[in-house]
CSV table of C-alpha atoms in Angstrom, one decimal:
chain,number,residue,atom,x,y,z
A,345,UNK,CA,0.3,-18.8,-14.1
A,346,UNK,CA,-1.2,-15.5,-15.0
A,347,UNK,CA,-3.1,-15.7,-18.3
A,348,UNK,CA,-3.0,-12.7,-20.6
A,349,UNK,CA,-5.8,-12.3,-23.1
A,350,UNK,CA,-5.5,-9.8,-25.9
A,351,UNK,CA,-8.4,-8.6,-28.1
A,352,UNK,CA,-8.9,-8.5,-30.9
A,353,UNK,CA,-6.6,-11.2,-32.3
A,354,UNK,CA,-6.5,-9.4,-35.6
A,355,UNK,CA,-7.5,-5.9,-36.7
A,356,UNK,CA,-7.8,-4.2,-40.1
A,357,UNK,CA,-7.4,-0.4,-40.2
A,358,UNK,CA,-6.5,2.4,-42.6
A,359,UNK,CA,-3.7,4.8,-42.6
A,360,UNK,CA,-4.5,7.7,-40.3
A,361,UNK,CA,-6.9,5.6,-38.1
A,362,UNK,CA,-6.8,5.4,-34.4
A,363,UNK,CA,-6.8,1.9,-33.0
A,364,UNK,CA,-7.0,0.4,-29.6
A,365,UNK,CA,-5.8,-3.1,-28.5
A,366,UNK,CA,-6.9,-4.5,-25.1
A,367,UNK,CA,-5.0,-6.8,-22.8
A,368,UNK,CA,-6.6,-8.5,-19.8
A,369,UNK,CA,-4.8,-10.3,-17.0
A,370,UNK,CA,-6.4,-13.2,-15.1
A,371,UNK,CA,-5.4,-11.6,-11.8
A,372,UNK,CA,-4.1,-8.2,-10.8
A,373,UNK,CA,-0.7,-7.3,-12.1
A,374,UNK,CA,-0.8,-3.7,-10.9
A,375,UNK,CA,1.1,-1.9,-13.7
A,376,UNK,CA,3.6,-4.6,-14.4
A,377,UNK,CA,2.5,-4.6,-18.1
A,378,UNK,CA,4.6,-4.0,-21.2
A,379,UNK,CA,3.7,-3.7,-24.9
A,380,UNK,CA,5.8,-4.9,-27.8
A,381,UNK,CA,5.7,-4.5,-31.6
A,382,UNK,CA,7.0,-7.2,-33.8
A,383,UNK,CA,7.5,-6.9,-37.5
A,384,UNK,CA,7.7,-10.0,-39.6
A,385,UNK,CA,11.2,-11.6,-39.4
A,386,UNK,CA,12.4,-9.2,-36.7
A,387,UNK,CA,12.8,-9.3,-32.9
A,388,UNK,CA,10.1,-7.7,-30.8
A,389,UNK,CA,10.6,-4.0,-30.0
A,390,UNK,CA,9.6,-2.5,-26.6
A,391,UNK,CA,6.9,0.3,-27.0
A,392,UNK,CA,5.5,0.8,-23.6
A,393,UNK,CA,6.7,-0.2,-20.1
A,394,UNK,CA,5.0,-0.2,-16.8
A,395,UNK,CA,1.6,0.2,-18.5
A,396,UNK,CA,1.9,3.8,-19.6
A,397,UNK,CA,5.5,4.8,-20.0
A,398,UNK,CA,6.7,5.4,-23.6
A,399,UNK,CA,10.0,3.8,-24.3
A,400,UNK,CA,12.7,6.1,-25.5
A,401,UNK,CA,12.7,6.6,-29.3
A,402,UNK,CA,9.1,5.4,-29.7
A,403,UNK,CA,6.8,7.8,-31.5
A,404,UNK,CA,4.3,9.7,-29.3
A,405,UNK,CA,1.3,8.3,-31.3
A,406,UNK,CA,1.7,5.2,-29.2
A,407,UNK,CA,0.2,5.3,-25.8
A,408,UNK,CA,-0.7,2.8,-23.0
A,409,UNK,CA,-3.0,2.9,-20.1
A,410,UNK,CA,-4.6,0.7,-17.4
A,411,UNK,CA,-3.8,-0.9,-14.1
A,412,UNK,CA,-4.9,-4.0,-12.2
A,413,UNK,CA,-6.3,-6.4,-14.8
A,414,UNK,CA,-7.2,-4.2,-17.8
A,415,UNK,CA,-4.9,-2.4,-20.1
A,416,UNK,CA,-5.0,-0.8,-23.5
A,417,UNK,CA,-2.5,0.2,-26.2
A,418,UNK,CA,-3.7,3.0,-28.4
A,419,UNK,CA,-2.1,4.1,-31.7
A,420,UNK,CA,-3.3,7.4,-33.0
A,421,UNK,CA,-2.9,8.2,-36.7
A,422,UNK,CA,-1.6,4.9,-38.1
A,423,UNK,CA,1.5,5.0,-40.2
A,424,UNK,CA,2.6,2.4,-42.7
A,425,UNK,CA,5.3,1.1,-40.4
A,426,UNK,CA,2.7,0.4,-37.6
A,427,UNK,CA,1.2,-2.6,-39.4
A,428,UNK,CA,2.7,-5.4,-37.3
A,429,UNK,CA,1.9,-7.8,-34.5
A,430,UNK,CA,1.5,-6.4,-31.0
A,431,UNK,CA,2.0,-8.3,-27.8
A,432,UNK,CA,1.5,-7.5,-24.1
A,433,UNK,CA,3.5,-9.1,-21.4
A,434,UNK,CA,3.1,-9.2,-17.6
A,435,UNK,CA,6.3,-9.0,-15.5
A,436,UNK,CA,4.5,-9.2,-12.1
A,437,UNK,CA,5.2,-12.9,-11.5
A,438,UNK,CA,7.0,-15.8,-13.1
A,439,UNK,CA,6.3,-17.2,-15.7
A,440,UNK,CA,6.2,-13.7,-17.3
A,441,UNK,CA,3.4,-14.5,-19.7
A,442,UNK,CA,2.7,-12.9,-23.1
A,443,UNK,CA,-0.7,-12.3,-24.7
A,444,UNK,CA,-1.4,-14.3,-27.8
A,445,UNK,CA,-0.7,-11.3,-30.0
A,446,UNK,CA,-2.8,-8.9,-32.1
A,447,UNK,CA,-2.1,-8.7,-35.8
A,448,UNK,CA,-2.7,-5.2,-37.2
A,449,UNK,CA,-3.3,-5.2,-41.0
A,450,UNK,CA,-3.9,-2.6,-43.6
A,451,UNK,CA,-7.5,-2.3,-44.7
B,498,UNK,CA,24.5,1.1,-27.6
B,499,UNK,CA,23.9,-2.2,-26.0
B,500,UNK,CA,23.8,-5.1,-28.5
B,501,UNK,CA,22.9,-8.7,-27.9
B,502,UNK,CA,23.9,-11.6,-30.2
B,503,UNK,CA,22.7,-15.2,-29.9
B,504,UNK,CA,24.9,-18.0,-31.1
B,505,UNK,CA,24.9,-21.8,-31.2
B,506,UNK,CA,23.8,-24.7,-33.3
B,507,UNK,CA,20.9,-24.2,-35.7
B,508,UNK,CA,20.1,-27.9,-35.8
B,509,UNK,CA,19.8,-30.2,-32.8
B,510,UNK,CA,18.7,-33.9,-32.8
B,511,UNK,CA,15.7,-35.1,-30.8
B,512,UNK,CA,16.6,-36.1,-27.2
B,513,UNK,CA,19.8,-34.0,-27.3
B,514,UNK,CA,20.6,-30.7,-25.5
B,515,UNK,CA,20.1,-27.3,-27.1
B,516,UNK,CA,22.8,-24.9,-25.9
B,517,UNK,CA,22.9,-21.2,-26.8
B,518,UNK,CA,25.0,-18.3,-25.8
B,519,UNK,CA,24.0,-14.6,-25.8
B,520,UNK,CA,26.9,-12.2,-25.9
B,521,UNK,CA,26.4,-8.7,-24.7
B,522,UNK,CA,28.4,-5.9,-26.2
B,523,UNK,CA,28.3,-2.1,-25.7
B,524,UNK,CA,27.4,-2.5,-22.0
B,525,UNK,CA,27.9,-4.6,-19.0
B,526,UNK,CA,25.9,-7.6,-18.1
B,527,UNK,CA,26.3,-6.6,-14.4
B,528,UNK,CA,23.4,-4.9,-12.7
B,529,UNK,CA,20.6,-6.2,-14.9
B,530,UNK,CA,18.2,-9.0,-15.3
B,531,UNK,CA,18.4,-11.0,-18.5
B,532,UNK,CA,15.7,-13.1,-20.2
B,533,UNK,CA,15.3,-15.8,-22.8
B,534,UNK,CA,12.2,-15.8,-25.0
B,535,UNK,CA,11.3,-18.2,-27.8
B,536,UNK,CA,8.9,-18.1,-30.7
B,537,UNK,CA,7.8,-21.3,-32.6
B,538,UNK,CA,7.2,-20.8,-36.3
B,539,UNK,CA,4.1,-18.8,-36.9
B,540,UNK,CA,3.3,-18.7,-33.2
B,541,UNK,CA,3.4,-16.2,-30.4
B,542,UNK,CA,6.1,-15.3,-27.8
B,543,UNK,CA,6.9,-17.7,-24.9
B,544,UNK,CA,8.9,-16.6,-21.9
B,545,UNK,CA,11.6,-19.2,-21.1
B,546,UNK,CA,13.2,-17.7,-18.0
B,547,UNK,CA,15.1,-14.9,-16.5
B,548,UNK,CA,18.3,-14.5,-14.4
B,549,UNK,CA,19.9,-11.7,-12.5
B,550,UNK,CA,23.6,-11.0,-13.3
B,551,UNK,CA,24.5,-12.5,-9.9
B,552,UNK,CA,22.3,-15.6,-10.3
B,553,UNK,CA,18.9,-16.6,-9.0
B,554,UNK,CA,17.3,-17.8,-12.2
B,555,UNK,CA,13.5,-18.3,-12.6
B,556,UNK,CA,12.1,-20.6,-15.2
B,557,UNK,CA,8.8,-21.3,-17.0
B,558,UNK,CA,7.3,-24.4,-15.3
B,559,UNK,CA,6.0,-25.5,-18.7
B,560,UNK,CA,9.6,-26.5,-19.5
B,561,UNK,CA,9.9,-28.7,-16.4
B,562,UNK,CA,13.4,-29.3,-15.2
B,563,UNK,CA,14.8,-29.2,-18.7
B,564,UNK,CA,16.0,-25.6,-18.8
B,565,UNK,CA,19.1,-24.0,-17.2
B,566,UNK,CA,20.0,-20.3,-17.6
B,567,UNK,CA,23.4,-19.1,-16.4
B,568,UNK,CA,25.5,-15.9,-16.5
B,569,UNK,CA,29.2,-15.5,-17.0
B,570,UNK,CA,30.1,-11.9,-16.0
B,571,UNK,CA,33.8,-12.4,-17.0
B,572,UNK,CA,32.7,-13.1,-20.5
B,573,UNK,CA,29.8,-10.7,-20.5
B,574,UNK,CA,27.4,-13.4,-21.7
B,575,UNK,CA,24.5,-15.6,-20.7
B,576,UNK,CA,23.7,-19.1,-21.6
B,577,UNK,CA,20.6,-21.3,-22.2
B,578,UNK,CA,20.6,-25.0,-22.0
B,579,UNK,CA,17.5,-27.1,-22.8
B,580,UNK,CA,17.7,-30.8,-22.5
B,581,UNK,CA,15.8,-33.7,-24.0
B,582,UNK,CA,14.5,-31.6,-26.9
B,583,UNK,CA,11.7,-32.5,-29.2
B,584,UNK,CA,10.3,-31.1,-32.4
B,585,UNK,CA,8.1,-28.9,-30.2
B,586,UNK,CA,11.3,-27.0,-29.1
B,587,UNK,CA,11.9,-25.8,-32.7
B,588,UNK,CA,11.7,-22.0,-32.5
B,589,UNK,CA,13.5,-18.7,-32.8
B,590,UNK,CA,15.3,-18.1,-29.5
B,591,UNK,CA,15.9,-14.6,-28.3
B,592,UNK,CA,17.8,-13.2,-25.4
B,593,UNK,CA,16.8,-9.8,-24.0
B,594,UNK,CA,17.8,-7.4,-21.3
B,595,UNK,CA,15.0,-6.9,-18.7
B,596,UNK,CA,15.1,-3.3,-17.5
B,597,UNK,CA,11.8,-1.5,-17.6
B,598,UNK,CA,10.5,-4.0,-20.0
B,599,UNK,CA,12.6,-6.1,-22.3
B,600,UNK,CA,14.4,-3.1,-23.7
B,601,UNK,CA,17.2,-4.7,-25.8
B,602,UNK,CA,16.8,-7.9,-27.8
B,603,UNK,CA,19.1,-10.0,-29.9
B,604,UNK,CA,18.2,-10.7,-33.5
B,605,UNK,CA,17.2,-14.2,-32.6
B,606,UNK,CA,18.5,-17.6,-33.7
B,607,UNK,CA,16.4,-20.3,-35.3
B,608,UNK,CA,17.0,-23.7,-33.7
B,609,UNK,CA,15.4,-26.7,-35.5
B,610,UNK,CA,15.0,-30.0,-33.8
B,611,UNK,CA,15.3,-32.8,-36.3
B,612,UNK,CA,17.2,-36.0,-36.9
C-alpha cells in the first residue's frame, strides 16, 4: 500500500493568514493526488484534484501543487469557514489511501 | 445536480452482515467509477473500495474477503456488503462518485455494530 503522510497533524492560525499543509507519498504517485476539506459532522468536500486543479465552486484562495511524492495545499487569507480538517488522498493505486488529516484551528 | 443518498440499517449485530445502498439521483450511474469510504468515530477517512458502472470492483486488502461492492444500473444505485462485522466496523459510511477526485458525496450513514 502507498502510505500518505500529512504534516502538520494540527495547525493554529488566524483569520487572514496564509497556511500550507504538506502531503508526502511513500512512492511516486505522479499527480494522482486530491485534497478534501471536512467540516465537523459533514461529508468531505473536494477542493483540489490531480494535485493542482481547483474543483468548480471552490474559492481561488485554495491552491495545490506538487508531483511525484511531495504535495502542498495552500490557503491564502484564511476565512472563518476554512477552519476544518483537511485530507489528501492518492488515486494512483488501490487501496486509494488517505492521509491522516490536518486539523486547522483558529488561533 | 447529482445527489447521493446512503440507506440501510443503523445497527448491526456482531458477526452479521452490514448491507448499505447508495442511490444516485440527478444523474446516471453509467460512465463513472463509484467509491465507498468510511470514517470511524473521531478518526480519519478509510477507502473501502471502488467499482466502475460496468463492474470490476477493487477493494481495500485490509478488509480481506469480507467486502463486496456492486452496481445496479437499472436502479441507478450501488451497494456495499461487509460480512462478519465487529465493533471495529462501527463508522460513518459514505458513497462517492469518483471523477477527477471524489467529486460528489452522500451525507453518510452511521452504522453501529453492537449486540
